[in-house]
């Protein structure tokens, strides 16, 4: 994110151009509607207290402070130290990484597995970032308390810490932990009914979030992650280019600027900020942008709808969104949690343990 954060941005320039039309046709064949048209950051100090959202009815064995009870009380501090070394762009990538992990086979770090047919190589995941940060945290944890902390929990901790930094310390939720790492990963599962595409309409978004146990409020709240990060031009070219005029829901000045910046539909060398107003902050400006038509994706513009507009107005420019975002991230973190029978604690995040 970062989609939710860009969900179909391209990783390499060559693969971007060559795969663009193929991917859109694949999405359409599965019943999607056609489109209607750095520098390292530092904490200075960790928060003295975290906000603790209420757990869902079934907590799947997850618990805040899990590693204090499992001989690795410094686990979250070790992850935080790795995240602090990331640039702003990588921090945004860490938030997006959590979305893409949880929406395919649940929050089990299956997105980290290496291999030609693994999720990491799926088309929507080719531009994911932050893997080096996760690996650095895992290496440090294996030295401190080997075989204890799962890669899945590291992804969740890292997304929280990145949110805290990018929101200028306004987002500060606790993360229930105790996940196990999955052993299965398929690239083709990143397409179809798992990761919402950037050109999805509201009905499609609601259905896809509902399939993951998330309601329309969660959908609107989590979409606020699009207030940070960048996007490649092909991800929104259906809205501004080649049409000379923008779709009705896009601000005309923004569309004109994007058409000039993204001079051709397949211009994959150029990126633009997802939030042109406050591009360096994870904040509620996103909701003002939705109402004013200053968002990039059809899936964002779709939320300027009578069904969701009340929530959009509620969060526009309001700090209430910071707490809501933390709670929604925690709720998302319960998707598809694996038990010890279904998963393992990987020694290396990119490789399943040998028998």
Tab-separated table of C-alpha atoms in Angstrom:
chain	number	residue	atom	x	y	z
A	1	UNK	CA	0.000	0.000	0.000
A	2	UNK	CA	2.802	1.572	-0.659
A	3	UNK	CA	-0.658	0.194	-1.351
A	4	UNK	CA	-2.727	-0.237	0.356
A	5	UNK	CA	-0.307	1.263	-1.062
A	6	UNK	CA	0.242	0.583	-4.985
A	7	UNK	CA	-1.154	-2.885	-5.610
A	8	UNK	CA	0.046	-3.370	-9.179
A	9	UNK	CA	3.167	-1.260	-9.501
A	10	UNK	CA	6.053	-2.778	-11.416
A	11	UNK	CA	9.409	-3.846	-10.128
A	12	UNK	CA	11.673	-3.723	-13.119
A	13	UNK	CA	11.342	-1.394	-16.046
A	14	UNK	CA	11.607	-4.137	-18.644
A	15	UNK	CA	9.061	-6.412	-17.000
A	16	UNK	CA	6.768	-3.457	-16.458
A	17	UNK	CA	6.345	-2.574	-20.083
A	18	UNK	CA	6.224	-6.116	-21.390
A	19	UNK	CA	3.678	-7.384	-18.860
A	20	UNK	CA	1.305	-4.426	-18.677
A	21	UNK	CA	-1.341	-5.424	-21.223
A	22	UNK	CA	-1.099	-9.110	-20.297
A	23	UNK	CA	-1.853	-8.403	-16.662
A	24	UNK	CA	-4.840	-6.182	-17.344
A	25	UNK	CA	-6.333	-8.861	-19.569
A	26	UNK	CA	-5.811	-11.469	-16.856
A	27	UNK	CA	-7.565	-9.271	-14.283
A	28	UNK	CA	-10.486	-8.714	-16.658
A	29	UNK	CA	-10.779	-12.436	-17.401
A	30	UNK	CA	-11.419	-13.001	-13.704
A	31	UNK	CA	-14.410	-10.687	-13.730
A	32	UNK	CA	-12.954	-7.359	-12.608
A	33	UNK	CA	-14.722	-4.352	-14.136
A	34	UNK	CA	-12.792	-2.510	-16.820
A	35	UNK	CA	-11.258	0.811	-15.768
A	36	UNK	CA	-13.648	3.718	-16.155
A	37	UNK	CA	-10.929	5.733	-17.546
A	38	UNK	CA	16.476	8.250	0.628
A	39	UNK	CA	17.462	9.541	3.794
A	40	UNK	CA	17.387	7.381	6.974
A	41	UNK	CA	14.881	8.337	9.650
A	42	UNK	CA	15.317	8.059	13.402
A	43	UNK	CA	12.940	7.667	16.318
A	44	UNK	CA	14.927	9.787	18.756
A	45	UNK	CA	13.075	7.666	21.285
A	46	UNK	CA	10.485	4.940	21.232
A	47	UNK	CA	7.058	5.802	22.640
A	48	UNK	CA	6.695	5.331	26.364
A	49	UNK	CA	3.278	3.773	25.859
A	50	UNK	CA	1.561	2.149	22.888
A	51	UNK	CA	-2.144	2.285	22.151
A	52	UNK	CA	-3.658	-1.189	22.546
A	53	UNK	CA	-6.666	-1.851	20.275
A	54	UNK	CA	-9.123	-4.462	21.535
A	55	UNK	CA	-8.572	-8.001	20.234
A	56	UNK	CA	-11.166	-9.666	17.991
A	57	UNK	CA	-13.429	-12.386	19.466
A	58	UNK	CA	-10.909	-15.031	18.383
A	59	UNK	CA	-7.324	-13.981	18.990
A	60	UNK	CA	-5.817	-17.090	17.376
A	61	UNK	CA	-3.361	-17.365	20.237
A	62	UNK	CA	-1.769	-13.974	19.592
A	63	UNK	CA	-0.793	-11.849	22.554
A	64	UNK	CA	0.731	-8.445	23.198
A	65	UNK	CA	4.110	-8.973	24.826
A	66	UNK	CA	4.291	-12.539	23.533
A	67	UNK	CA	8.086	-12.646	23.357
A	68	UNK	CA	8.541	-11.482	26.917
A	69	UNK	CA	7.004	-14.837	27.825
A	70	UNK	CA	9.105	-16.732	25.278
A	71	UNK	CA	12.681	-15.871	26.239
A	72	UNK	CA	13.146	-12.975	23.822
A	73	UNK	CA	11.964	-9.888	25.664
A	74	UNK	CA	14.084	-7.608	23.472
A	75	UNK	CA	12.490	-8.799	20.225
A	76	UNK	CA	10.533	-5.664	19.378
A	77	UNK	CA	13.478	-3.394	20.199
A	78	UNK	CA	15.678	-5.396	17.830
A	79	UNK	CA	13.162	-5.055	15.000
A	80	UNK	CA	12.796	-1.345	15.734
A	81	UNK	CA	16.562	-0.833	15.523
A	82	UNK	CA	16.572	-2.350	12.033
A	83	UNK	CA	13.579	-0.281	10.894
A	84	UNK	CA	15.182	2.953	12.105
A	85	UNK	CA	17.906	2.510	9.491
A	86	UNK	CA	15.442	2.511	6.590
A	87	UNK	CA	14.843	5.416	4.229
A	88	UNK	CA	11.392	6.983	4.000
A	89	UNK	CA	10.659	5.045	0.812
A	90	UNK	CA	11.570	1.727	2.406
A	91	UNK	CA	9.471	2.578	5.465
A	92	UNK	CA	6.463	3.036	3.191
A	93	UNK	CA	7.400	-0.266	1.577
A	94	UNK	CA	7.334	-2.046	4.934
A	95	UNK	CA	3.726	-1.025	5.485
A	96	UNK	CA	2.808	-2.228	2.019
A	97	UNK	CA	4.689	-5.466	2.623
A	98	UNK	CA	2.411	-6.265	5.569
A	99	UNK	CA	-0.706	-5.755	3.431
A	100	UNK	CA	0.571	-7.965	0.658
A	101	UNK	CA	1.574	-10.672	3.092
A	102	UNK	CA	-1.715	-10.772	4.999
A	103	UNK	CA	-3.972	-10.638	1.936
A	104	UNK	CA	-2.443	-13.793	0.445
A	105	UNK	CA	-2.616	-16.908	2.681
A	106	UNK	CA	-2.803	-14.750	5.792
A	107	UNK	CA	-0.127	-13.057	7.874
A	108	UNK	CA	2.429	-15.852	7.634
A	109	UNK	CA	5.445	-14.290	5.883
A	110	UNK	CA	4.756	-16.355	2.760
A	111	UNK	CA	5.500	-13.210	0.750
A	112	UNK	CA	9.142	-13.410	1.861
A	113	UNK	CA	9.867	-16.856	0.422
A	114	UNK	CA	12.343	-16.954	-2.454
A	115	UNK	CA	11.647	-18.870	-5.658
A	116	UNK	CA	10.402	-18.386	-9.185
A	117	UNK	CA	6.887	-19.559	-8.384
A	118	UNK	CA	6.573	-17.872	-4.980
A	119	UNK	CA	4.384	-14.875	-4.036
A	120	UNK	CA	7.401	-12.592	-4.088
A	121	UNK	CA	7.572	-13.110	-7.866
A	122	UNK	CA	3.862	-12.545	-8.434
A	123	UNK	CA	3.131	-9.586	-10.704
A	124	UNK	CA	1.643	-7.260	-8.041
A	125	UNK	CA	4.607	-7.999	-5.732
A	126	UNK	CA	7.442	-7.233	-8.125
A	127	UNK	CA	7.860	-3.745	-6.685
A	128	UNK	CA	7.672	-4.678	-2.999
A	129	UNK	CA	10.463	-3.237	-0.864
A	130	UNK	CA	11.816	-3.678	2.622
A	131	UNK	CA	13.056	-7.268	2.422
A	132	UNK	CA	16.575	-6.260	3.486
A	133	UNK	CA	15.211	-4.656	6.645
A	134	UNK	CA	13.258	-7.792	7.534
A	135	UNK	CA	16.345	-9.947	6.906
A	136	UNK	CA	18.544	-7.679	9.025
A	137	UNK	CA	16.084	-7.863	11.910
A	138	UNK	CA	15.856	-11.647	11.573
A	139	UNK	CA	19.646	-12.072	11.569
A	140	UNK	CA	19.931	-9.980	14.730
A	141	UNK	CA	17.128	-11.925	16.405
A	142	UNK	CA	18.700	-15.266	15.550
A	143	UNK	CA	21.831	-14.141	17.367
A	144	UNK	CA	19.857	-12.937	20.390
A	145	UNK	CA	17.301	-15.730	20.689
A	146	UNK	CA	17.606	-18.324	17.909
A	147	UNK	CA	14.507	-20.091	16.664
A	148	UNK	CA	12.063	-17.971	18.659
A	149	UNK	CA	10.775	-14.994	16.642
A	150	UNK	CA	8.813	-15.676	13.468
A	151	UNK	CA	9.323	-13.751	10.257
A	152	UNK	CA	5.566	-13.129	10.214
A	153	UNK	CA	5.797	-11.254	13.516
A	154	UNK	CA	8.808	-9.300	12.262
A	155	UNK	CA	6.742	-8.090	9.288
A	156	UNK	CA	3.962	-6.946	11.629
A	157	UNK	CA	6.354	-5.225	14.033
A	158	UNK	CA	8.169	-3.500	11.176
A	159	UNK	CA	4.925	-2.179	9.648
A	160	UNK	CA	3.939	-0.738	13.032
A	161	UNK	CA	7.338	0.889	13.544
A	162	UNK	CA	7.334	2.323	10.021
A	163	UNK	CA	3.853	3.742	10.645
A	164	UNK	CA	5.069	5.340	13.854
A	165	UNK	CA	7.978	7.058	12.127
A	166	UNK	CA	6.115	8.168	9.005
A	167	UNK	CA	3.206	9.555	11.048
A	168	UNK	CA	5.627	11.592	13.144
A	169	UNK	CA	4.827	9.450	16.172
A	170	UNK	CA	1.043	9.818	15.950
A	171	UNK	CA	0.385	6.139	15.131
A	172	UNK	CA	1.577	4.024	18.058
A	173	UNK	CA	-0.373	0.789	18.436
A	174	UNK	CA	0.680	-2.465	20.083
A	175	UNK	CA	1.139	-5.620	18.005
A	176	UNK	CA	-0.184	-8.958	19.298
A	177	UNK	CA	2.386	-11.601	18.383
A	178	UNK	CA	2.826	-15.360	18.282
A	179	UNK	CA	2.409	-16.031	14.563
A	180	UNK	CA	4.093	-18.932	12.828
A	181	UNK	CA	5.614	-18.787	9.362
A	182	UNK	CA	3.809	-20.498	6.503
A	183	UNK	CA	5.363	-23.172	4.351
A	184	UNK	CA	3.389	-22.582	1.155
A	185	UNK	CA	3.633	-19.740	-1.361
A	186	UNK	CA	2.375	-19.444	-4.952
A	187	UNK	CA	2.946	-16.529	-7.313
A	188	UNK	CA	-0.397	-17.012	-9.075
A	189	UNK	CA	-2.278	-16.395	-5.809
A	190	UNK	CA	-1.246	-12.747	-5.904
A	191	UNK	CA	-3.688	-12.310	-8.788
A	192	UNK	CA	-7.393	-13.076	-8.826
A	193	UNK	CA	-9.321	-12.659	-5.614
A	194	UNK	CA	-6.586	-11.749	-3.122
A	195	UNK	CA	-4.837	-8.430	-3.762
A	196	UNK	CA	-7.263	-5.650	-4.772
A	197	UNK	CA	-6.163	-4.030	-8.058
A	198	UNK	CA	-5.803	-0.242	-8.336
A	199	UNK	CA	-8.675	-0.021	-10.830
A	200	UNK	CA	-11.228	-1.843	-8.640
A	201	UNK	CA	-14.639	-0.297	-8.128
A	202	UNK	CA	-16.258	0.009	-4.704
A	203	UNK	CA	-18.249	-3.222	-4.940
A	204	UNK	CA	-15.095	-5.162	-5.818
A	205	UNK	CA	-13.150	-3.582	-2.948
A	206	UNK	CA	-15.872	-4.358	-0.425
A	207	UNK	CA	-16.078	-7.962	-1.563
A	208	UNK	CA	-12.329	-8.517	-1.491
A	209	UNK	CA	-11.928	-6.985	1.967
A	210	UNK	CA	-14.920	-8.953	3.249
A	211	UNK	CA	-13.267	-12.136	2.013
A	212	UNK	CA	-10.450	-11.365	4.456
A	213	UNK	CA	-12.779	-10.670	7.370
A	214	UNK	CA	-12.511	-6.896	7.034
A	215	UNK	CA	-15.546	-4.642	6.842
A	216	UNK	CA	-16.085	-1.442	4.792
A	217	UNK	CA	-14.812	0.703	7.665
A	218	UNK	CA	-11.562	-1.281	7.738
A	219	UNK	CA	-11.319	-0.837	3.975
A	220	UNK	CA	-11.657	2.936	4.183
A	221	UNK	CA	-9.276	3.225	7.133
A	222	UNK	CA	-6.564	1.006	5.662
A	223	UNK	CA	-6.757	2.817	2.331
A	224	UNK	CA	-5.372	5.827	4.169
A	225	UNK	CA	-1.964	4.201	3.805
A	226	UNK	CA	-2.017	5.726	0.332
A	227	UNK	CA	-1.022	9.008	1.923
A	228	UNK	CA	2.595	7.839	1.743
A	229	UNK	CA	4.787	6.269	-0.897
A	230	UNK	CA	5.136	6.580	-4.654
A	231	UNK	CA	3.550	5.068	-7.738
A	232	UNK	CA	4.784	4.300	-11.230
A	233	UNK	CA	2.837	5.890	-14.062
A	234	UNK	CA	1.335	2.681	-15.548
A	235	UNK	CA	-0.595	2.071	-12.321
A	236	UNK	CA	-2.943	4.978	-12.966
A	237	UNK	CA	-2.544	5.606	-16.687
A	238	UNK	CA	-6.095	4.365	-17.263
A	239	UNK	CA	-7.354	7.534	-15.558
A	240	UNK	CA	-5.229	10.263	-17.128
A	241	UNK	CA	-3.384	9.019	-20.185
A	242	UNK	CA	-4.060	8.598	-23.091
A	243	UNK	CA	-7.338	10.541	-22.527
A	244	UNK	CA	-6.612	14.247	-22.893
A	245	UNK	CA	-9.169	15.066	-20.237
A	246	UNK	CA	-9.326	13.429	-16.810
A	247	UNK	CA	-12.001	11.094	-15.564
A	248	UNK	CA	-14.783	13.061	-13.848
A	249	UNK	CA	-13.502	12.114	-10.399
A	250	UNK	CA	-9.957	13.452	-10.833
A	251	UNK	CA	-8.929	17.026	-10.141
A	252	UNK	CA	-8.220	18.607	-13.523
A	253	UNK	CA	-5.006	20.302	-12.411
A	254	UNK	CA	-3.634	17.054	-11.023
A	255	UNK	CA	-4.615	15.204	-14.191
A	256	UNK	CA	-2.885	17.803	-16.351
A	257	UNK	CA	0.277	17.562	-14.279
A	258	UNK	CA	0.227	13.761	-14.389
A	259	UNK	CA	-0.256	13.751	-18.148
A	260	UNK	CA	2.824	15.945	-18.488
A	261	UNK	CA	4.879	13.876	-16.048
A	262	UNK	CA	3.776	10.514	-17.429
A	263	UNK	CA	4.183	11.427	-21.073
A	264	UNK	CA	3.248	7.933	-22.310
A	265	UNK	CA	1.001	5.255	-20.751
A	266	UNK	CA	3.933	2.865	-20.335
A	267	UNK	CA	6.350	5.373	-18.869
A	268	UNK	CA	7.707	3.099	-16.161
A	269	UNK	CA	10.792	5.172	-15.408
A	270	UNK	CA	8.855	7.964	-13.722
A	271	UNK	CA	7.265	7.923	-10.294
A	272	UNK	CA	4.945	10.355	-8.557
A	273	UNK	CA	3.934	10.668	-4.898
A	274	UNK	CA	0.646	9.059	-3.982
A	275	UNK	CA	-0.207	12.134	-1.923
A	276	UNK	CA	0.785	15.327	-3.721
A	277	UNK	CA	-0.136	17.514	-0.731
A	278	UNK	CA	1.779	15.911	2.176
A	279	UNK	CA	3.956	13.330	0.384
A	280	UNK	CA	6.312	12.749	3.321
A	281	UNK	CA	3.744	11.979	6.001
A	282	UNK	CA	1.457	9.069	6.781
A	283	UNK	CA	-1.585	11.137	7.687
A	284	UNK	CA	-5.266	11.775	7.089
A	285	UNK	CA	-4.664	14.125	4.153
A	286	UNK	CA	-5.590	11.140	1.994
A	287	UNK	CA	-9.279	11.631	2.834
A	288	UNK	CA	-9.222	15.287	1.821
A	289	UNK	CA	-7.606	14.148	-1.411
A	290	UNK	CA	-10.392	11.619	-2.002
A	291	UNK	CA	-13.035	14.340	-1.680
A	292	UNK	CA	-11.151	16.791	-3.905
A	293	UNK	CA	-10.280	14.247	-6.599
A	294	UNK	CA	-6.541	14.376	-5.901
A	295	UNK	CA	-5.971	10.622	-5.689
A	296	UNK	CA	-4.251	8.456	-8.274
A	297	UNK	CA	-6.195	5.213	-8.397
A	298	UNK	CA	-9.717	4.287	-9.391
A	299	UNK	CA	-9.902	2.284	-6.159
A	300	UNK	CA	-9.241	5.476	-4.184
A	301	UNK	CA	-11.633	7.634	-6.180
A	302	UNK	CA	-14.320	4.970	-5.673
A	303	UNK	CA	-14.435	5.844	-1.986
A	304	UNK	CA	-15.901	9.263	-2.807
A	305	UNK	CA	-19.214	7.437	-2.826
A	306	UNK	CA	-22.442	7.821	-0.871
A	307	UNK	CA	-21.660	4.467	0.780
A	308	UNK	CA	-18.325	5.564	2.203
A	309	UNK	CA	-18.351	9.355	2.090
A	310	UNK	CA	-19.455	9.718	5.711
A	311	UNK	CA	-16.331	7.887	6.875
A	312	UNK	CA	-14.139	9.785	4.432
A	313	UNK	CA	-15.438	13.066	5.834
A	314	UNK	CA	-14.948	11.832	9.394
A	315	UNK	CA	-11.268	11.115	8.885
A	316	UNK	CA	-10.420	14.026	6.597
A	317	UNK	CA	-7.883	16.085	8.484
A	318	UNK	CA	-8.712	14.367	11.776
A	319	UNK	CA	-6.301	12.713	14.189
A	320	UNK	CA	-9.037	10.145	14.879
A	321	UNK	CA	-7.698	8.311	11.859
A	322	UNK	CA	-4.367	7.593	13.573
A	323	UNK	CA	-6.047	5.458	16.237
A	324	UNK	CA	-8.398	3.871	13.722
A	325	UNK	CA	-5.494	2.939	11.475
A	326	UNK	CA	-3.664	1.205	14.312
A	327	UNK	CA	-6.784	-0.759	15.228
A	328	UNK	CA	-7.375	-1.776	11.596
A	329	UNK	CA	-3.759	-2.889	11.202
A	330	UNK	CA	-4.119	-5.067	14.295
A	331	UNK	CA	-7.355	-6.549	12.947
A	332	UNK	CA	-5.688	-7.245	9.607
A	333	UNK	CA	-2.861	-8.954	11.496
A	334	UNK	CA	-5.230	-11.743	12.567
A	335	UNK	CA	-5.940	-12.861	8.995
A	336	UNK	CA	-5.005	-16.494	8.418
A	337	UNK	CA	-2.711	-16.845	11.427
A	338	UNK	CA	-0.940	-20.216	11.376
A	339	UNK	CA	-0.634	-22.546	14.352
A	340	UNK	CA	2.538	-24.431	15.250
A	341	UNK	CA	1.074	-27.449	13.446
A	342	UNK	CA	0.576	-25.476	10.237
A	343	UNK	CA	3.720	-23.375	10.335
A	344	UNK	CA	7.220	-23.020	11.705
A	345	UNK	CA	9.740	-20.456	12.908
A	346	UNK	CA	12.023	-19.986	9.921
A	347	UNK	CA	15.746	-19.642	10.478
A	348	UNK	CA	15.956	-17.535	7.313
A	349	UNK	CA	12.929	-15.563	6.193
A	350	UNK	CA	13.358	-16.418	2.539
A	351	UNK	CA	13.727	-20.165	2.982
A	352	UNK	CA	11.589	-22.888	4.525
A	353	UNK	CA	13.454	-24.853	7.184
A	354	UNK	CA	14.939	-28.157	6.139
A	355	UNK	CA	13.331	-31.207	7.693
